[in-house]
Short mmCIF file of C-alpha atoms and ligand atoms in Angstrom, two decimals:
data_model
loop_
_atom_site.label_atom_id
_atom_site.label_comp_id
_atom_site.label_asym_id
_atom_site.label_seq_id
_atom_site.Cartn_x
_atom_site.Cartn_y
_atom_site.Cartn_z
CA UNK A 28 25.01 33.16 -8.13
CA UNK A 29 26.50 31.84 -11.56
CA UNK A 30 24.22 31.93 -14.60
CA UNK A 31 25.46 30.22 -17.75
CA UNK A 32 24.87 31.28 -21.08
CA UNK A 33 22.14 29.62 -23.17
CA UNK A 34 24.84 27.66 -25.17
CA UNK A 35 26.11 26.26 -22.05
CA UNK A 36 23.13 25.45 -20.47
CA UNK A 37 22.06 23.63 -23.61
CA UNK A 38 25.05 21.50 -23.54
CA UNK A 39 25.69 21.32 -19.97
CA UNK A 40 21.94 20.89 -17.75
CA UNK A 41 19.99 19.81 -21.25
CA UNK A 42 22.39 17.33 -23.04
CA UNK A 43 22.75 14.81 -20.64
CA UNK A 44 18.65 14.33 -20.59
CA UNK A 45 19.13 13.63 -24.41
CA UNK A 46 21.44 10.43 -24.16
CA UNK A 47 19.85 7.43 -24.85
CA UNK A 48 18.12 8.51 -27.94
CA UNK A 49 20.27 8.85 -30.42
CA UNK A 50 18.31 10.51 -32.99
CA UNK A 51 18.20 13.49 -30.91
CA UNK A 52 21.32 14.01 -31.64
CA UNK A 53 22.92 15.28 -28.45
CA UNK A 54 20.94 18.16 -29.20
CA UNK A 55 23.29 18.85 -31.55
CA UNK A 56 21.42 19.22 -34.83
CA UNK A 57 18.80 21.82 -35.81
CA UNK A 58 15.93 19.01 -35.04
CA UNK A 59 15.40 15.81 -33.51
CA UNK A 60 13.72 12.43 -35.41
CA UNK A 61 11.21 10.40 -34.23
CA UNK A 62 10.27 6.94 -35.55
CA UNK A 63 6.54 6.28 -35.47
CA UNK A 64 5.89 2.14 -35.34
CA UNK A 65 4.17 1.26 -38.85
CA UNK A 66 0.40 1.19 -38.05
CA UNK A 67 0.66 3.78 -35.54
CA UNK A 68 -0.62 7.43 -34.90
CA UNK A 69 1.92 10.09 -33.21
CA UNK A 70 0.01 11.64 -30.32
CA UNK A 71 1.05 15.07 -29.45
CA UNK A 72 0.33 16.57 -26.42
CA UNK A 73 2.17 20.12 -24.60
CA UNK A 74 1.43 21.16 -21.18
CA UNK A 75 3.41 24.52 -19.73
CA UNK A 76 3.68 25.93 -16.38
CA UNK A 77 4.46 29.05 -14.71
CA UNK A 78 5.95 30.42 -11.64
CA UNK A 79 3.33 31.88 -9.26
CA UNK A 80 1.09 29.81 -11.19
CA UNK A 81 1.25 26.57 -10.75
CA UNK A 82 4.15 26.26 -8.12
CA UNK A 83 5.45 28.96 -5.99
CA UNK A 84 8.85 30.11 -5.07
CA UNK A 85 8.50 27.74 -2.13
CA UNK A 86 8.20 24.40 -4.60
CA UNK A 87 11.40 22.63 -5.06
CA UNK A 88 12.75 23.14 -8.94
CA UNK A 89 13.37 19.24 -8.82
CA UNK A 90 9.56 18.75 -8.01
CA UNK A 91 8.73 21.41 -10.72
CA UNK A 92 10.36 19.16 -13.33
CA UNK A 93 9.08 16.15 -11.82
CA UNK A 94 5.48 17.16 -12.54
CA UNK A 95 5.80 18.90 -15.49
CA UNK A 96 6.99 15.95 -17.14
CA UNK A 97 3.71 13.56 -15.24
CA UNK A 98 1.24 15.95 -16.08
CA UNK A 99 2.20 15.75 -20.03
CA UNK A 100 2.47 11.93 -19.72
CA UNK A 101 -0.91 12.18 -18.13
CA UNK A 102 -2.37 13.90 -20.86
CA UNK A 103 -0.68 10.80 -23.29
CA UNK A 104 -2.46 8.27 -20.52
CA UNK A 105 -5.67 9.17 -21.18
CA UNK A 106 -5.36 8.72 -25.11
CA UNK A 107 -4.50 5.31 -24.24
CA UNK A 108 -1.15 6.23 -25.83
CA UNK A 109 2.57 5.12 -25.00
CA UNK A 110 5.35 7.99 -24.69
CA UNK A 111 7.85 8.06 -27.65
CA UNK A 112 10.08 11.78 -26.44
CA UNK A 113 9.45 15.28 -25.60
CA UNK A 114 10.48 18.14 -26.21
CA UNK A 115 11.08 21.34 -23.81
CA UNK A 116 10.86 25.23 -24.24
CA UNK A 117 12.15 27.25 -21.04
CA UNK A 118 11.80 30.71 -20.46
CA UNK A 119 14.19 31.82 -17.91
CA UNK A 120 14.77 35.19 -15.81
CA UNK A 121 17.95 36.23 -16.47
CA UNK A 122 18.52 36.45 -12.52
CA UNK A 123 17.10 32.86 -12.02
CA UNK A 124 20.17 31.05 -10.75
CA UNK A 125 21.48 28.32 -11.88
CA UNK A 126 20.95 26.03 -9.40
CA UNK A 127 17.37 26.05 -10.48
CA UNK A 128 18.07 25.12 -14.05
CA UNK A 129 20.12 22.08 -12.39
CA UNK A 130 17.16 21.26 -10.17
CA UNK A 131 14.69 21.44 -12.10
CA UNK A 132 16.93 19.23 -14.81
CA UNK A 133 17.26 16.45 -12.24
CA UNK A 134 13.64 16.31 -11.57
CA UNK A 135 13.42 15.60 -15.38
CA UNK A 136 15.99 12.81 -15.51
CA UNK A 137 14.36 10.98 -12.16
CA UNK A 138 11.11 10.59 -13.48
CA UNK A 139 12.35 10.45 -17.77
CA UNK A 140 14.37 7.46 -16.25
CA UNK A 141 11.16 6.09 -14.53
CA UNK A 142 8.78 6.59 -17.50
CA UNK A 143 11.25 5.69 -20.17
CA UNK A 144 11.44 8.88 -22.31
CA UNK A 145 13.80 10.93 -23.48
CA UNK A 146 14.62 14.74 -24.25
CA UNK A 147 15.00 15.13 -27.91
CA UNK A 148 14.89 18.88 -28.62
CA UNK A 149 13.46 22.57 -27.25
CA UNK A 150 14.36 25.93 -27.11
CA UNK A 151 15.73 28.00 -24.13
CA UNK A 152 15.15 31.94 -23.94
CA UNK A 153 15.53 34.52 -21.62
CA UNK A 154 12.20 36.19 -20.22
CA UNK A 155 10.43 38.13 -17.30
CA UNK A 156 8.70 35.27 -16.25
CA UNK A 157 9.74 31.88 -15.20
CA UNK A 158 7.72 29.74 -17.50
CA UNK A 159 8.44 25.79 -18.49
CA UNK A 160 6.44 24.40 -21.45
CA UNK A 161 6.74 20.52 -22.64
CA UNK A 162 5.27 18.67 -25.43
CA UNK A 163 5.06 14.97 -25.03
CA UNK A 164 4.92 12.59 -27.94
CA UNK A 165 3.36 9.55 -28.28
CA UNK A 166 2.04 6.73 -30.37
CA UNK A 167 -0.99 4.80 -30.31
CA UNK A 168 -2.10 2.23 -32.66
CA UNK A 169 -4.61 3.69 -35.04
CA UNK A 170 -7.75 3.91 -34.41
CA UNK A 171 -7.20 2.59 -31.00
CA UNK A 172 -6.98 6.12 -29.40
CA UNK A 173 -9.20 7.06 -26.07
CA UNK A 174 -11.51 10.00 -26.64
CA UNK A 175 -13.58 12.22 -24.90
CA UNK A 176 -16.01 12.26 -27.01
CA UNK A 177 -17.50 8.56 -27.51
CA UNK A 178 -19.67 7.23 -24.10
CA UNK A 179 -23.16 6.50 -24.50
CA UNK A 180 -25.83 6.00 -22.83
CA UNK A 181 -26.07 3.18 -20.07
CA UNK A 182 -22.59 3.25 -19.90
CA UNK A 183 -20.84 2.81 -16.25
CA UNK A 184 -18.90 5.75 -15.06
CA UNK A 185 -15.23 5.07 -13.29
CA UNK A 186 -12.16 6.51 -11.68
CA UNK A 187 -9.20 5.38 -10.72
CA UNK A 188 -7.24 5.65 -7.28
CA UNK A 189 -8.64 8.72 -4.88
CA UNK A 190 -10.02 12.14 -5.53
CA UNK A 191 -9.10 15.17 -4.41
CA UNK A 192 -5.64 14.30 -2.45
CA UNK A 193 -3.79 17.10 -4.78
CA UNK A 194 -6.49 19.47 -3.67
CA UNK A 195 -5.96 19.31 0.19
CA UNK A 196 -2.14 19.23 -1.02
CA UNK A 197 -2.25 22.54 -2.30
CA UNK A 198 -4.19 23.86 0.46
CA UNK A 199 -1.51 22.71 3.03
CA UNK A 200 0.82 24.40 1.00
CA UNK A 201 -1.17 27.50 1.61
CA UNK A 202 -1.18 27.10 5.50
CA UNK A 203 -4.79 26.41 5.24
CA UNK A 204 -4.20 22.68 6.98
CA UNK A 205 -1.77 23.73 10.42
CA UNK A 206 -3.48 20.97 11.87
CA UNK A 207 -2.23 17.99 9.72
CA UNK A 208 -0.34 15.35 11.14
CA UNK A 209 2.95 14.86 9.75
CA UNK A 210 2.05 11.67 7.49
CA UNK A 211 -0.71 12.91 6.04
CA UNK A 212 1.02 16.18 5.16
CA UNK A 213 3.24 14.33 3.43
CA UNK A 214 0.96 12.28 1.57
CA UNK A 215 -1.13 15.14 0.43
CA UNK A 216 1.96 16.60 -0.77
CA UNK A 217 3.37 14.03 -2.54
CA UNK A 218 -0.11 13.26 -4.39
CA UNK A 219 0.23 17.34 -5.09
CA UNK A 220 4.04 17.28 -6.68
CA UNK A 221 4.21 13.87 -7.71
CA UNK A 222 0.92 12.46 -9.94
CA UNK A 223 0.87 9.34 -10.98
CA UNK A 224 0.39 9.16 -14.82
CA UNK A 225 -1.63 6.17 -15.77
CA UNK A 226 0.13 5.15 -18.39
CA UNK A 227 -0.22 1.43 -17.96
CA UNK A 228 -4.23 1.51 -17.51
CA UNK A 229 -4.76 3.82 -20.07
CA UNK A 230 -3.32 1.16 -22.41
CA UNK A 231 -5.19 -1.25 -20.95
CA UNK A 232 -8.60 0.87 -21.44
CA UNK A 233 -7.77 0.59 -25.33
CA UNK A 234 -9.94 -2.33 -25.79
CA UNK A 235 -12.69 -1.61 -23.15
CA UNK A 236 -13.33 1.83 -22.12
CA UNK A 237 -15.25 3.83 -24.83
CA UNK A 238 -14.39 7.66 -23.80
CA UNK A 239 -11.57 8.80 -21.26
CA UNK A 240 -9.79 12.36 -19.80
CA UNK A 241 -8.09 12.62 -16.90
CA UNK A 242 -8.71 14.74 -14.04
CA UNK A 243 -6.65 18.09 -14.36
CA UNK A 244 -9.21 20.37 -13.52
CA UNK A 245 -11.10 19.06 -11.21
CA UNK A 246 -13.85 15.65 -11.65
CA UNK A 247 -16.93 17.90 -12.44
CA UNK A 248 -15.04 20.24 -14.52
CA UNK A 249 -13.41 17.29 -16.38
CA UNK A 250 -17.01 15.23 -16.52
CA UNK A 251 -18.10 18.18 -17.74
CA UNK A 252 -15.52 18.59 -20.82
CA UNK A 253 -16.26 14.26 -21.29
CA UNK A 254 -20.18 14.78 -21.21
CA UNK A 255 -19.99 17.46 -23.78
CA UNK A 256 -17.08 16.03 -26.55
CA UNK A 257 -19.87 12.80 -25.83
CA UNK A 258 -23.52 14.48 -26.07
CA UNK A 259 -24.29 12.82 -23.08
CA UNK A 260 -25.18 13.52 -19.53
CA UNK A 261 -23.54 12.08 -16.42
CA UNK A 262 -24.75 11.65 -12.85
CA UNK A 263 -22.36 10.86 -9.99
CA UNK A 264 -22.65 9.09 -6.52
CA UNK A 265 -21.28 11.53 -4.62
CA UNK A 266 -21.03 8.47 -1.44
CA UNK A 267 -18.88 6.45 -4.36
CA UNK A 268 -16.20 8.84 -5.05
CA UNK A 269 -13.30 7.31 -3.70
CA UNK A 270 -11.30 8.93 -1.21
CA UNK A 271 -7.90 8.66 0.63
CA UNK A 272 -7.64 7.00 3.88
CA UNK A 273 -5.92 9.96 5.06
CA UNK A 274 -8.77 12.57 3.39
CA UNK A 275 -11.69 10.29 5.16
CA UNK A 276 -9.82 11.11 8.24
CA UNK A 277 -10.36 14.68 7.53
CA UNK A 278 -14.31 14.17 7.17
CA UNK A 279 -15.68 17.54 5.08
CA UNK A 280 -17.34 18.22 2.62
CA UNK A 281 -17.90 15.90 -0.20
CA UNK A 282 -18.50 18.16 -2.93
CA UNK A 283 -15.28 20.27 -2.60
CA UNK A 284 -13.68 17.28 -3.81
CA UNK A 285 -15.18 16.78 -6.94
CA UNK A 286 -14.35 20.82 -7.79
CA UNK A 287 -10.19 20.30 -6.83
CA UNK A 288 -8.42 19.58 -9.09
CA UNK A 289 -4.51 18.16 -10.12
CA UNK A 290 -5.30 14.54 -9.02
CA UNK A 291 -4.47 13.30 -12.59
CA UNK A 292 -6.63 9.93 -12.07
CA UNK A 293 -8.38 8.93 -15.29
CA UNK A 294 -11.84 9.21 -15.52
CA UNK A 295 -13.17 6.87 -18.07
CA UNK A 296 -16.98 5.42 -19.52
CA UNK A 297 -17.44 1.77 -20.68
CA UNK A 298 -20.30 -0.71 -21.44
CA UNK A 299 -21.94 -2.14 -18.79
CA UNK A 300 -20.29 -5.38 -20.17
CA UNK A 301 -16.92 -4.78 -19.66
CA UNK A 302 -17.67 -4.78 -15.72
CA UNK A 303 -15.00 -8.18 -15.12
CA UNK A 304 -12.91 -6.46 -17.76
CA UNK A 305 -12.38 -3.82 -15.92
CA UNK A 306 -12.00 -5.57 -12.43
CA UNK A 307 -9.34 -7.75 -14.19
CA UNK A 308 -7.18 -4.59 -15.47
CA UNK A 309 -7.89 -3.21 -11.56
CA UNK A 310 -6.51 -6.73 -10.14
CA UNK A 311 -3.98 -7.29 -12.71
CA UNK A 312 -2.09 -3.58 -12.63
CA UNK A 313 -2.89 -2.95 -8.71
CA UNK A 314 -5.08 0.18 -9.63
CA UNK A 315 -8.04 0.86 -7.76
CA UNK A 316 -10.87 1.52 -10.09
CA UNK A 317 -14.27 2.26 -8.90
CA UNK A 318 -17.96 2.93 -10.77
CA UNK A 319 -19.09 6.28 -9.34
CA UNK A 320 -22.03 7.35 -11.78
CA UNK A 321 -23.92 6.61 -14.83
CA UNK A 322 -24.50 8.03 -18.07
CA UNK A 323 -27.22 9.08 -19.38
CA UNK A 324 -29.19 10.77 -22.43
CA UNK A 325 -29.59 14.20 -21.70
CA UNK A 326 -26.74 17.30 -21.28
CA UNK A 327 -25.01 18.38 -17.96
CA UNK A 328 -23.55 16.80 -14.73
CA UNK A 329 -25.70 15.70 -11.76
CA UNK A 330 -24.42 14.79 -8.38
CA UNK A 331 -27.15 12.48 -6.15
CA UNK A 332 -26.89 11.15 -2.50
CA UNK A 333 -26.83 7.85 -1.51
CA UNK A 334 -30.86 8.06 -1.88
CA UNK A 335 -31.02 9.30 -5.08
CA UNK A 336 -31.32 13.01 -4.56
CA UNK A 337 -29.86 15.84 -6.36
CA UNK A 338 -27.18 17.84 -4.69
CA UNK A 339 -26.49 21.11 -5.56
CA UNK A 340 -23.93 21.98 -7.99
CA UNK A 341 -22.26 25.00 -7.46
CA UNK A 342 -18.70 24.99 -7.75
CA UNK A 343 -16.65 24.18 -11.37
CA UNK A 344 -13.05 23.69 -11.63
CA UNK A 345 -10.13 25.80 -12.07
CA UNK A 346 -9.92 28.45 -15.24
CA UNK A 347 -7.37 30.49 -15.90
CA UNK A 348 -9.02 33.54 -16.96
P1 ADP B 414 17.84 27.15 -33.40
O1 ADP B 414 18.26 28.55 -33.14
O2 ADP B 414 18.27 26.58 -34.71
O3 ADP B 414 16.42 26.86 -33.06
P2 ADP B 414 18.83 26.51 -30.83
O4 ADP B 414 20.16 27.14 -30.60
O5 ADP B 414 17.61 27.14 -30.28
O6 ADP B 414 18.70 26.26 -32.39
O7 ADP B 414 18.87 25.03 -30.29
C1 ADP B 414 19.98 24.19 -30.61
C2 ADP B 414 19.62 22.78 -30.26
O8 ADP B 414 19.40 22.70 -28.86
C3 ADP B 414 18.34 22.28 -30.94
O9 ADP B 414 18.53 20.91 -31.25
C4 ADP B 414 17.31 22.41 -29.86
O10 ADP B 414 16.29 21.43 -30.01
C5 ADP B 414 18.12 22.18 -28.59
N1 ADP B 414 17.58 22.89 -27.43
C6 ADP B 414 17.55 24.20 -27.16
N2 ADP B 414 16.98 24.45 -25.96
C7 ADP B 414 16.64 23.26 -25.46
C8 ADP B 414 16.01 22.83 -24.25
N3 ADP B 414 15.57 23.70 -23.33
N4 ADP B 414 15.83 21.52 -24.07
C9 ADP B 414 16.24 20.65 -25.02
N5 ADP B 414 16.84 20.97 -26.14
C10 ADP B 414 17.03 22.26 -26.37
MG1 MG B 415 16.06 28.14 -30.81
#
C-alpha cells in the first residue's frame, strides 16, 4: 500500500481535475474565483457522503465519485440552475490506500468531463472515517430559480423517468434480489451508482413549472418536503407512478416505491396550462415526464387507487437520525 502525503495528493490525484478553469488556479492559490454572468444568482448547493453510509466497502471508489458529483448536480437541477464549479473536502483514513484516492478521482473526471464542471478548490484531512463532502455551484438567472415552495392549488403533479429503480438497486446490493436476471441487475445498479441529474429539464422547467425538488429521499418523503415549503396538499395515483420495464417485471408492491429513495428524478408542479408545454420539453429532450397526482388546498400527502380510494400511508423516506 503507498499513501501520499496531503501535499502530494493535492497536486498529484486533485490538480489534474482543476485544468480547464483557470481561475482555480491549479489549486495553487489560497482560493479559487468564480465569475457569476451579470443578471445572475450563484446557487450553492453541498452534498457529503460517508463510508458505511451511503456506499459500502463493496462500491467501487470510481462509482463513489461518480455519484457524489450527480447527486450535487441534482440538487443544482432542481433549482433550474446551470453548474459553474465545485469544490471538494475529503476526509481520509490514514490507512485508506491510495488507490482509492485515484479511483475515486477518476470517477470525478468521467462524469466533470460529461457535465462540464470543474474542480476549483477543497480541503483534504486525515480522519477516522472515510467521508467525501462537495459543494456545487451554480447560476441561475434571477428570479428564475425553481422552488419548493410555490405550487398551488389545481396544479398538475409530474415526474420524470421511473421510480424506485435506485431502491431495488440497493437492495440487490444487499443480497435481498438472488433471483435477478443478469440485465436487470445491472440496470438496477446502474440507476443506483449512476443518477441521472436533470440538468437540461430543470432548465427547461424555468419558464413552466411553478415548484420543483428532486427525489433524494424517497417520492412521499420529497412530496412531503414540496407540499409543506408550498402550503399545499398533494394526492398521488399510485397506478400513474411510472415504473421501469425491468421493475414491472418484478410485480410488488406499489407503495414501497414511493418510500425508496436515490432515484434523483425531479418531481415538479405546474398549471394545468402548461400541459403541451410540458409534453414539448418531454419530446424535445427525450425525458419521460408523466402527471401522477394533483394538488390540492389542504396539508399532507394522499395516495388513491385507480378508483379513487385512499391507500394507506405508512412508510416515509430515509432519515438519518
Ligand atoms: P489552506 O491551508 O490555506 O486552506 P490547503 O493546503 O488546505 O490551504 O489547500 C491548498 C490548495 O489546495 C487550496 O487551493 C485548496 O482549495 C486546494 N485543495 C486542498 N484539498 C483539496 C481537494 N480535496 N480538492 C481540491 N482542492 C483542494
Ligand atoms: Mg486547508
Amino acid at each position: 500500500m503507498t499513501r501520499r502525503g496531503e501535499f502530494e495528493l493535492i497536486a498529484e490525484v486533485f490538480r489534474p481535475l482543476a485544468e480547464g478553469d483557470p481561475l482555480a488556479f491549479d489549486l495553487g492559490d489560497d482560493a479559487a474565483l468564480v465569475p457569476v454572468p451579470p443578471g445572475n444568482h450563484l446557487v450553492v448547493t453541498t452534498d457529503a457522503m460517508a463510508a458505511g453510509v451511503h456506499f459500502t466497502a463493496d462500491t467501487a471508489a470510481v462509482d463513489v465519485g461518480r455519484k457524489l458529483l450527480r447527486v450535487n448536480l441534482s440538487d443544482l437541477a432542481a433549482m433550474g440552475a446551470e453548474p459553474l464549479a465545485y469544490t471538494l473536502t475529503v476526509a481520509l483514513p490514514r490507512d485508506l490506500p491510495d488507490e482509492w484516492v485515484e479511483g475515486f478521482a477518476q470517477g470525478l473526471r468521467a462524469d466533470q468531463t460529461r457535465y462540464r464542471v470543474h474542480l476549483i478548490g477543497g480541503d483534504t484531512i486525515a480522519a477516522a472515517d472515510l467521508v467525501l463532502s462537495m459543494t456545487m455551484l451554480g447560476r441561475v438567472e434571477r428570479d428564475s430559480e425553481l422552488r419548493r415552495g410555490g405550487a398551488q392549488p389545481g396544479d398538475t403533479l409530474y415526474v420524470s423517468g421511473t421510480i424506485g429503480d435506485a431502491g431495488i438497486g440497493l437492495r440487490a446490493t444487499r443480497g435481498e434480489l438472488p433471483d435477478l436476471d443478469p440485465d436487470a441487475r445491472a440496470f438496477f445498479l446502474d440507476r443506483l451508482l449512476h443518477p441521472s441529474p436533470r440538468l437540461r429539464l430543470g432548465r427547461a422547467l424555468v419558464a413552466v413549472a411553478s415548484a420543483a425538488i428532486d427525489v433524494s429521499d424517497g417520492l412521499l418523503a420529497d412530496l412531503g418536503h414540496l407540499c409543506e415549503q408550498s402550503g399545499v396538499a398533494a394526492t398521488i395515483r399510485l397506478d400513474d407512478v411510472p415504473i421501469s420495464p425491468h421493475a414491472a417485471e418484478l410485480g410488488g408492491d406499489g407503495m414501497d416505491r414511493l418510500s425508496s429513495g436515490e432515484d434523483y428524478e425531479l418531481l415538479f408542479t405546474a398549471p394545468t396550462q402548461q400541459r403541451d408545454a410540458i409534453a414539448g420539453v418531454a419530446g424535445r429532450l427525450g425525458i419521460a415526464i408523466t402527471a401522477i397526482g394533483a394538488i390540492a388546498e389542504g396539508v399532507g400527502v394522499r395516495v388513491v387507487d385507480a378508483d379513487g380510494n385512499a391507500i394507506a400511508v405508512e412508510r416515509g423516506g430515509y432519515t438519518h437520525f
